[in-house]
Coordinates of C-alpha atoms and ligand atoms in Angstrom, one line a residue:
X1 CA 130.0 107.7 112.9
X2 CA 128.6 104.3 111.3
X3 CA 126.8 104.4 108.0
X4 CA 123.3 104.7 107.6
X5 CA 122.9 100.7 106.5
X6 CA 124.7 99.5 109.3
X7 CA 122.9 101.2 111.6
X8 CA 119.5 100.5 109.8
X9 CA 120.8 96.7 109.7
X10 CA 121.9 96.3 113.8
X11 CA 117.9 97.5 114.3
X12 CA 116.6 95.0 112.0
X13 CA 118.1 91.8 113.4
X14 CA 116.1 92.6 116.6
X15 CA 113.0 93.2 115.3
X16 CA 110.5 90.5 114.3
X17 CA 106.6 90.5 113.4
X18 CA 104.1 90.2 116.1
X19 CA 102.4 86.8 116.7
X20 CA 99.5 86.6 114.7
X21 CA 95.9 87.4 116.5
X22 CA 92.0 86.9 115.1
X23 CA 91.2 90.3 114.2
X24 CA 87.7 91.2 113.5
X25 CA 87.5 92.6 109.5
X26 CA 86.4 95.8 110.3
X27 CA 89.7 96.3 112.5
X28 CA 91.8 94.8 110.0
X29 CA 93.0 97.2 107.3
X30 CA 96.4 97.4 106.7
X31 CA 97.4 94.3 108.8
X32 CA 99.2 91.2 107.1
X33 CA 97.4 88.1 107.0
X34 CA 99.3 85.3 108.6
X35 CA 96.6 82.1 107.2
X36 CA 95.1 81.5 103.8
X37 CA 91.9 82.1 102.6
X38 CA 90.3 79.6 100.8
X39 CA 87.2 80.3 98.8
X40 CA 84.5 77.6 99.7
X41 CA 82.3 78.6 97.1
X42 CA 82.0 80.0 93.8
X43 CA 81.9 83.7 93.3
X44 CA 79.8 84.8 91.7
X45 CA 77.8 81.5 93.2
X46 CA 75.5 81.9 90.2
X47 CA 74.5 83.1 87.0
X48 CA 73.6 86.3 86.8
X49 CA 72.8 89.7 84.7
X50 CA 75.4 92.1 83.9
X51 CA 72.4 94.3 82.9
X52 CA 69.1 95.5 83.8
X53 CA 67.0 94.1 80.3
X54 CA 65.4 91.0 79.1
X55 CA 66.7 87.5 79.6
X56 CA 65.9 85.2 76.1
X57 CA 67.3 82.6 74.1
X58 CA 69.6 84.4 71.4
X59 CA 67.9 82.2 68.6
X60 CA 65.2 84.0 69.5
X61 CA 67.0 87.6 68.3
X62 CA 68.0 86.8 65.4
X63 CA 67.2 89.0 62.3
X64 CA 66.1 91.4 64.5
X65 CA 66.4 95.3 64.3
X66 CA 65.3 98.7 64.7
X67 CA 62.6 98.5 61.3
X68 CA 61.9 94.8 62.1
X69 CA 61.7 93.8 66.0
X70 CA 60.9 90.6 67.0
X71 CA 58.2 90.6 69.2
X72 CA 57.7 88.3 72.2
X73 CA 55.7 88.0 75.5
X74 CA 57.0 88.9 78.8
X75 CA 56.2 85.6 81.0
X76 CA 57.9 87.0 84.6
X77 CA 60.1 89.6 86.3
X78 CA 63.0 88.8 88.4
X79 CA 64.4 91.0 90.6
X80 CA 68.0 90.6 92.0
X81 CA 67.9 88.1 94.9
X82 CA 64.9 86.4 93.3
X83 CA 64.8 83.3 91.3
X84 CA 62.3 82.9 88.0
X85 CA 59.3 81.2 88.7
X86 CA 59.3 78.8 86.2
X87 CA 62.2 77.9 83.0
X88 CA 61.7 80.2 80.2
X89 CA 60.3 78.6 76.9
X90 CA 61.4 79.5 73.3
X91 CA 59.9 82.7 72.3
X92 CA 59.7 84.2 75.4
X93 CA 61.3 86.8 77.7
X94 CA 61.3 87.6 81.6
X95 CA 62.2 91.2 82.3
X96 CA 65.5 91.0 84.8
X97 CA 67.6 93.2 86.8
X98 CA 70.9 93.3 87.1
X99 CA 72.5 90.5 90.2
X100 CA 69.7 88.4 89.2
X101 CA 69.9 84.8 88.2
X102 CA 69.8 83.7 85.1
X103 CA 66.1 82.0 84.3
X104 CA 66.6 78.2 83.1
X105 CA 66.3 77.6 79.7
X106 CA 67.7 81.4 79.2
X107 CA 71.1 82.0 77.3
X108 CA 71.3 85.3 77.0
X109 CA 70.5 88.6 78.2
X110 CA 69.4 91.5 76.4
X111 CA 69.9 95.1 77.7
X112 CA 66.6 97.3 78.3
X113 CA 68.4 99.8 75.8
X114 CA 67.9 97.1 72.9
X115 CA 64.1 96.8 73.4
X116 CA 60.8 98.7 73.5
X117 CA 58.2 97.7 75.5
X118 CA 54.7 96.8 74.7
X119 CA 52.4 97.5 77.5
X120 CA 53.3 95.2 79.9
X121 CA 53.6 91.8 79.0
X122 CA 55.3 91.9 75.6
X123 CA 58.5 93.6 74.5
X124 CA 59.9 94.2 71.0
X125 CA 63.5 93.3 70.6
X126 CA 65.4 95.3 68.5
X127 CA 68.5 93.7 67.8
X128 CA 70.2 90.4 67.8
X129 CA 72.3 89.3 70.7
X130 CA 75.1 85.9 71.0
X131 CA 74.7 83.5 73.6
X132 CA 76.1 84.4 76.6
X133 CA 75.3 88.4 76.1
X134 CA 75.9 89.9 79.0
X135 CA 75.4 87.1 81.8
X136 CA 78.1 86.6 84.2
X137 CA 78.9 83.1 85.2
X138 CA 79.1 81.4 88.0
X139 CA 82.9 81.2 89.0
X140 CA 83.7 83.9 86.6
X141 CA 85.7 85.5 89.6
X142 CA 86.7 82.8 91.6
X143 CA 86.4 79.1 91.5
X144 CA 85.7 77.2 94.5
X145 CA 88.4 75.5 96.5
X146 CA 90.8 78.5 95.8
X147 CA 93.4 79.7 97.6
X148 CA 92.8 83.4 97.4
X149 CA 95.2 85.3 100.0
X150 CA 98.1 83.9 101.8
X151 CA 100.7 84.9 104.6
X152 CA 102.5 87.9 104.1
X153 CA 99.2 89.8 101.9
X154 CA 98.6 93.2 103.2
X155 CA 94.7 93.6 104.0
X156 CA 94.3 96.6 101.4
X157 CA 90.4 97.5 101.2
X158 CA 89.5 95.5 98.3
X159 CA 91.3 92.4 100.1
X160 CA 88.5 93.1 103.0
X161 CA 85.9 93.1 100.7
X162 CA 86.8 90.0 99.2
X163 CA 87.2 87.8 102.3
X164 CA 83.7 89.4 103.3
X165 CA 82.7 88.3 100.2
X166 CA 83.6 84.5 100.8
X167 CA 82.2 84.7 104.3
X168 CA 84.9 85.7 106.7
X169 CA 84.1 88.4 109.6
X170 CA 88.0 88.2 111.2
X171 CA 91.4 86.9 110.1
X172 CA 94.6 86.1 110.9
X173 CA 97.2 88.4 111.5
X174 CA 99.9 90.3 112.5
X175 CA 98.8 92.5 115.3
X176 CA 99.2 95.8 115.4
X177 CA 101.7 97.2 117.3
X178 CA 100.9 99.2 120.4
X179 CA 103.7 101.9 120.4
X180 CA 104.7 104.2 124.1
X181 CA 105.8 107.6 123.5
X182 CA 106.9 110.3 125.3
X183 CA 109.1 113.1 125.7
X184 CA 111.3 114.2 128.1
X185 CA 113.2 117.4 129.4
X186 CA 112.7 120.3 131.8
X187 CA 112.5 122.6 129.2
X188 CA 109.6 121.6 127.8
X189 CA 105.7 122.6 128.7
X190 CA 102.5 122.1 126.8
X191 CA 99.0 124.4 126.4
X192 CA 99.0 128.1 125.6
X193 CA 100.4 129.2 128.9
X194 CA 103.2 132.0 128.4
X195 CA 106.3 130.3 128.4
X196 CA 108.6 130.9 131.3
X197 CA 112.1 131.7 130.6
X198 CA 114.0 128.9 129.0
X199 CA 110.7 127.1 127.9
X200 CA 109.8 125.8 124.7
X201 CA 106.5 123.7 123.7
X202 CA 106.7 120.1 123.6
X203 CA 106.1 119.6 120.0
X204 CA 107.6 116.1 119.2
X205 CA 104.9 114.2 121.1
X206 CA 102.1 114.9 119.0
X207 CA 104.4 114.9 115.7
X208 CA 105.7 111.1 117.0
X209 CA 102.3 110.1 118.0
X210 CA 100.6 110.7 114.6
X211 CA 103.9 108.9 113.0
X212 CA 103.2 106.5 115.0
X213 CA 99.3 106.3 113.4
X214 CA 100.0 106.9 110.4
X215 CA 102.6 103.6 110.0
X216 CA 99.4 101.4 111.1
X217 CA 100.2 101.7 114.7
X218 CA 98.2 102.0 118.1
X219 CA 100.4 104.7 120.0
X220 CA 100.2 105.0 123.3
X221 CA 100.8 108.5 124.6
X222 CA 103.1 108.3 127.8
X223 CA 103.3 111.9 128.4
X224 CA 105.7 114.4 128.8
X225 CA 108.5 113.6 131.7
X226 CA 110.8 115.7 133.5
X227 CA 114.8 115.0 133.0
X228 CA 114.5 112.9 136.0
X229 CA 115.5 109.1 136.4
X230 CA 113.0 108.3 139.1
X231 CA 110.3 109.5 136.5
X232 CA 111.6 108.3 133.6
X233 CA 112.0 104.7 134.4
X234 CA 108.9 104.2 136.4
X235 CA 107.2 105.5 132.9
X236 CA 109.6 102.7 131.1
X237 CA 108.2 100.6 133.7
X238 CA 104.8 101.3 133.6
X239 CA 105.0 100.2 129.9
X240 CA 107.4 97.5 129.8
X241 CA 108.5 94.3 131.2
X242 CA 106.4 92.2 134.4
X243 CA 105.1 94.7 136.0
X244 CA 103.3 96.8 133.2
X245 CA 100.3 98.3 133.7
X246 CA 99.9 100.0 130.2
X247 CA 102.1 97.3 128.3
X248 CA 103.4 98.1 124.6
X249 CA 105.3 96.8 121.9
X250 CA 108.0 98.8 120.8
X251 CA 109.2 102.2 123.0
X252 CA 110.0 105.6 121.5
X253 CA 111.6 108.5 123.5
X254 CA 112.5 111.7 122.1
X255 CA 115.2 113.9 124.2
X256 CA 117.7 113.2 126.3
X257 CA 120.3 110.4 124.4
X258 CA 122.8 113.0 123.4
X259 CA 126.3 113.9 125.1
X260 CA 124.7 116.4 127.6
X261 CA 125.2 116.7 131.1
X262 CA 121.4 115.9 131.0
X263 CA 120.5 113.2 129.4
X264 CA 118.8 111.6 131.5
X265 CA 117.3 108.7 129.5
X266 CA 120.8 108.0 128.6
X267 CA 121.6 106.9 132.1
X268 CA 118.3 105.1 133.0
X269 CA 118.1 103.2 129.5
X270 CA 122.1 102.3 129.9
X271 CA 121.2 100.5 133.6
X272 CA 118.0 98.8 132.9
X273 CA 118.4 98.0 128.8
X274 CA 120.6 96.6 126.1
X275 CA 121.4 99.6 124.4
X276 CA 123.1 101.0 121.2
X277 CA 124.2 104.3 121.3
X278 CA 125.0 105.0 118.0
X279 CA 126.4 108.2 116.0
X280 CA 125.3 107.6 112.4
X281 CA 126.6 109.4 109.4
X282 CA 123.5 111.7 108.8
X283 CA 122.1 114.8 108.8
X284 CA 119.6 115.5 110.5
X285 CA 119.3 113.2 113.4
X286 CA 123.0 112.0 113.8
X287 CA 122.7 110.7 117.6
X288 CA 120.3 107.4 117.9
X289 CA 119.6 105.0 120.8
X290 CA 118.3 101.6 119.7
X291 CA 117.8 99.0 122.0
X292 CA 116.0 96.0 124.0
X293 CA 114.2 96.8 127.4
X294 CA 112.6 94.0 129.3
X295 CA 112.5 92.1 125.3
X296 CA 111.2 95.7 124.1
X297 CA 112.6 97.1 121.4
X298 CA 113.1 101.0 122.2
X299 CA 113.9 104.0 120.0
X300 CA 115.5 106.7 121.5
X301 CA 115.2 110.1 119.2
X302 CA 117.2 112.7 119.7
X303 CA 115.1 115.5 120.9
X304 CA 115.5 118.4 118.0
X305 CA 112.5 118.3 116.6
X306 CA 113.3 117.5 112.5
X307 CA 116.1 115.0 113.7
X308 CA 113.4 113.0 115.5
X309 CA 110.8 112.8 113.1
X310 CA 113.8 112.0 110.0
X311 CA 114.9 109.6 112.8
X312 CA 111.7 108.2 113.2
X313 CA 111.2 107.8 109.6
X314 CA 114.1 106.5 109.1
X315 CA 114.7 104.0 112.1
X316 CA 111.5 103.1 114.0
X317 CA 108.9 103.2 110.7
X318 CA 110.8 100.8 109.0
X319 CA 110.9 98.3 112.5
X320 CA 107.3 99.2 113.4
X321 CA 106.0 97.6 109.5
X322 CA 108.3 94.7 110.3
X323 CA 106.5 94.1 113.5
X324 CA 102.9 94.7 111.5
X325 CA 105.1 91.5 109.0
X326 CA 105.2 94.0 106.4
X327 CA 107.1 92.3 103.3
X328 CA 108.2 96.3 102.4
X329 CA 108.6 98.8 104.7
X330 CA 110.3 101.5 103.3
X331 CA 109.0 104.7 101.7
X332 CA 108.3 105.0 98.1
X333 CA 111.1 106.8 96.4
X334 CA 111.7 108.1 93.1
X335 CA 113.8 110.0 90.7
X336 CA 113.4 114.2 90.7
X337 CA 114.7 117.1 89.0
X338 CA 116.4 119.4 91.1
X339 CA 114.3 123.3 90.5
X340 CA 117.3 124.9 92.5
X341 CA 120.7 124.1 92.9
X342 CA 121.4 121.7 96.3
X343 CA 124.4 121.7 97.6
X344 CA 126.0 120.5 100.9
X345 CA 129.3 120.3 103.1
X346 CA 131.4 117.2 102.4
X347 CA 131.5 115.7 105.9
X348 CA 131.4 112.2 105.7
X349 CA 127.3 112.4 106.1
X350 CA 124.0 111.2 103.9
X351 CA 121.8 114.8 104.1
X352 CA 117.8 114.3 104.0
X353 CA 116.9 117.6 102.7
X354 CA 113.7 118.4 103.3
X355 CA 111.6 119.5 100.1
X356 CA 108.2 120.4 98.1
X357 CA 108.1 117.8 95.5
X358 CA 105.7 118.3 92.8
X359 CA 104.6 116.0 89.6
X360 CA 104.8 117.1 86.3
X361 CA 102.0 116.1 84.0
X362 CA 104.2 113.3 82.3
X363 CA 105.0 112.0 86.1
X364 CA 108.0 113.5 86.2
X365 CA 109.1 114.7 89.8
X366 CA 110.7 118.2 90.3
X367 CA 111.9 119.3 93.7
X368 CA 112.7 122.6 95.4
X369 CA 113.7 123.7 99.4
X370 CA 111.2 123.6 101.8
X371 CA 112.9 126.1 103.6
X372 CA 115.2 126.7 106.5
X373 CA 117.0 123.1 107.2
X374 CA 118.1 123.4 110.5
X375 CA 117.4 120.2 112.5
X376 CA 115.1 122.7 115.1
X377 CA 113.4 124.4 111.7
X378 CA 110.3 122.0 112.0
X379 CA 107.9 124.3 109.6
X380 CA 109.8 123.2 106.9
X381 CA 109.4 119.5 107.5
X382 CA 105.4 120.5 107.7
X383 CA 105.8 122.1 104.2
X384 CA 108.0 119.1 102.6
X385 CA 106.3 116.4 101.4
X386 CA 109.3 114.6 100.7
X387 CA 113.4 114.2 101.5
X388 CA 116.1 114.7 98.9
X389 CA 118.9 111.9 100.0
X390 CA 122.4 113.7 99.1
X391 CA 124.8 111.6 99.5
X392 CA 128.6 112.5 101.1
X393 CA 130.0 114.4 98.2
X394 CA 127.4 114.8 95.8
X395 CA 126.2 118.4 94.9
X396 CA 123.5 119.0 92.8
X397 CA 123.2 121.7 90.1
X398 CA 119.6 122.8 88.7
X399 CA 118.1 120.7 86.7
X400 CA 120.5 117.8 87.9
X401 CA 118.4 114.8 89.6
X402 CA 118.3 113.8 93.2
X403 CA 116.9 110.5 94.6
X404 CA 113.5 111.4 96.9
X405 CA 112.1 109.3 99.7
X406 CA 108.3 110.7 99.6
X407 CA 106.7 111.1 102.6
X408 CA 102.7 110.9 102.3
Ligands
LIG1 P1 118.1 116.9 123.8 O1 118.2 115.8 122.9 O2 117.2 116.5 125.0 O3 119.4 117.5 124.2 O4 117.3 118.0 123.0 C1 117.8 118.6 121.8 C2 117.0 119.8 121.4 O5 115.7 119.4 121.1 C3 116.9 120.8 122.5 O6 116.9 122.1 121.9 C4 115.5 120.5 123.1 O7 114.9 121.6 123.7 C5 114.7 120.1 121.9 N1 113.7 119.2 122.3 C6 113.8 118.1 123.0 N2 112.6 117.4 123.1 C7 111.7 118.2 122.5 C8 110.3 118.1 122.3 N3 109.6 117.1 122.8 N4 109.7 119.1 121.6 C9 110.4 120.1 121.1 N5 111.7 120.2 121.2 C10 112.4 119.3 121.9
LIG2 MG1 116.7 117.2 126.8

């Protein structure tokens, strides 16, 4: 067995992040910019109204109150994405919304709150206001010339909205991996058809898939195959290497890498790639094939259902947010107090046990089982929200605390 680092490091030193493409805004959440973005001009680009209200001079509202309003005439409206027709003189105001620009000769803006109108064209102020009261200047957000964003920012939605906001409609940046999976053995069927004796339900496909969409990813389902090496490498073939027809990214195969008579992507992956086979020292998902195909990197799961999900969490998320040219691309994790006693066999292995991990009010994380942790026991994994990492020789009482890998 080879610790989990080592085996999490031998992956990493063959993946690398996707050349960068032009990618459209809309299409670009989540992506890592590979450019900067430079604002050309000021935002805002001018001075404007925090406030729907009146914009004055502030000389102009002083003494004034409630019992003794200063009373002036109301020379124009602007609206937002108007301008003022003309400056505004002493002793006047211009009714203004807020986004609007800032009338010349105004310096300050009072809100509709602090005023009563009289009829239409005058309006009694009914406080004093300073200069600058409530206007927003020009630049206030960002100066122009600046360097916003650089390489290695992760497009969250507000960076979106701020690129839009200085003009952009695409970007540059890491694509975003297109990922093959499928699933192979004879055992396995799909649909609500009776199972036949010996069958089970193909449930790691759609699991993997959604793995696959939920890291950012485009997956690319290749279907279920039969534990057959004509069928299993025409599939590789059909997705990798010169004569593609569907090509990907990165690979992932669940079934078939084990020590079985059977495992049939063992054999075809050991001919045509440059493979890994690797036992590492955890539980679940202890056997792992990691390799290159055709310059591909490939992940081949083992085919229990928990062990390749934990696998893929594991092994292929981390690789598949270092091709997006993610600068982290690990799981959150956090500190939680055990509800229930966890203990394990000493045996040399990390355990990822899979539990319900609740917040207390003050943050605090508390954990408890998620039920039966058998690597075939997948409605467990659907009820955990998060893994406990045990390490080799660690056993947890109540109340003790437990590193936690959340998963959502
Ligand atoms: P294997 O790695 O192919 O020997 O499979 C190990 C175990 O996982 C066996 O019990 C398989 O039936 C099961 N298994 C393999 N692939 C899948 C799958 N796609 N969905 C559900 N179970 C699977
Ligand atoms: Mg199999």
């Amino acid at each position: 067995m080879i610790p989990l680092d080592e085996a999490q490091a031998r992956i990493a030193r063959d993946i690398a992040a996707l050349a960068p493409v032009e990618v459209p805004l809309s299409e670009a959440r989540g992506l890592v910019l590979a450019e900067d973005i430079t604002s050309a001009e000021a935002i805002p680009p001018f001075a404007n109204t925090a406030m729907d209200g009146f914009a004055v001079r502030a000389a102009d509202t002083q003494g004034a109150s409630e019992a003794s309003p200063n009373e002036v005439p109301v020379v124009a409206t602007v609206a937002a994405g108007a301008v003022a027709p003309r400056p505004l003189e002493a002793g006047e105001a211009m009714r203004i919304m807020t986004g609007a620009p800032i009338p010349d000769g105004a310096d300050a803006v009072i809100m509709v709150e602090l005023t009563e109108a009289v009829g239409d064209d005058r309006v009694k102020l009914l406080a004093p206001v300073e200069v600058g009261n409530h206007i927003r200047p020009a630049g206030d957000d960002l100066e122009p010339g600046t360097v916003i964003f650089g390489p290695g920012e992760v497009l969250s939605p507000a960076h979106l909205g701020v690129c839009a906001s200085v003009g952009r409609e695409t970007v540059l940046a890491h694509a975003r991996p297109r990922v093959g999976v499928f699933s192979t053995g004879d055992e396995l069927m799909v649909g609500p058809d009776p199972l036949g004796p010996g069958q089970i339900r193909d449930s790691n496909r759609p699991s993997i898939v959604a793995l696959v969409e939920e890291a950012g990813c485009i997956a690319v389902n290749l279907g279920l195959l039969r534990d057959d090496e004509g069928e299993i490498e025409a599939a590789l073939r059909s997705a990798v290497g010169p004569d593609a027809t569907n090509p990907v990214d990165a690979l992932i195969t669940s079934g078939g890498v084990s020590m079985g008579d059977f495992d049939f992507v063992k054999r075809v992956l050991s001919r045509l790639g440059d493979m890994n086979w690797m036992q590492v020292a955890i539980k679940p998902a202890k056997p792992l094939a990691f390799g290159m195909l055709m310059g591909t990197p490939i992940f081949g799961l083992p085919g229990n259902p928990v062990s390749s999900m934990v696998s893929f969490e594991l092994f292929a998320r981390p690789s598949l947010l270092s091709m997006m040219g993610r600068p982290i691309n690990t799981r959150p994790t956090a500190l939680a107090i055990a509800d229930e006693p966890m203990h394990r066999p000493t045996d040399g292995k990390t355990y990822f046990d899979r539990v319900i991990a609740s917040p207390e009010p003050d943050g605090t994380w508390r954990i408890r089982s998620a039920g039966g942790q058998g690597s075939h026991q997948l409605t467990s994994m659907a009820r955990a929200n998060a893994l406990a990492v045990m390490p080799d020789g660690v056993n947890v009482d109540a109340g003790g605390r437990v590193k936690i890998m959340l998963l959502d």
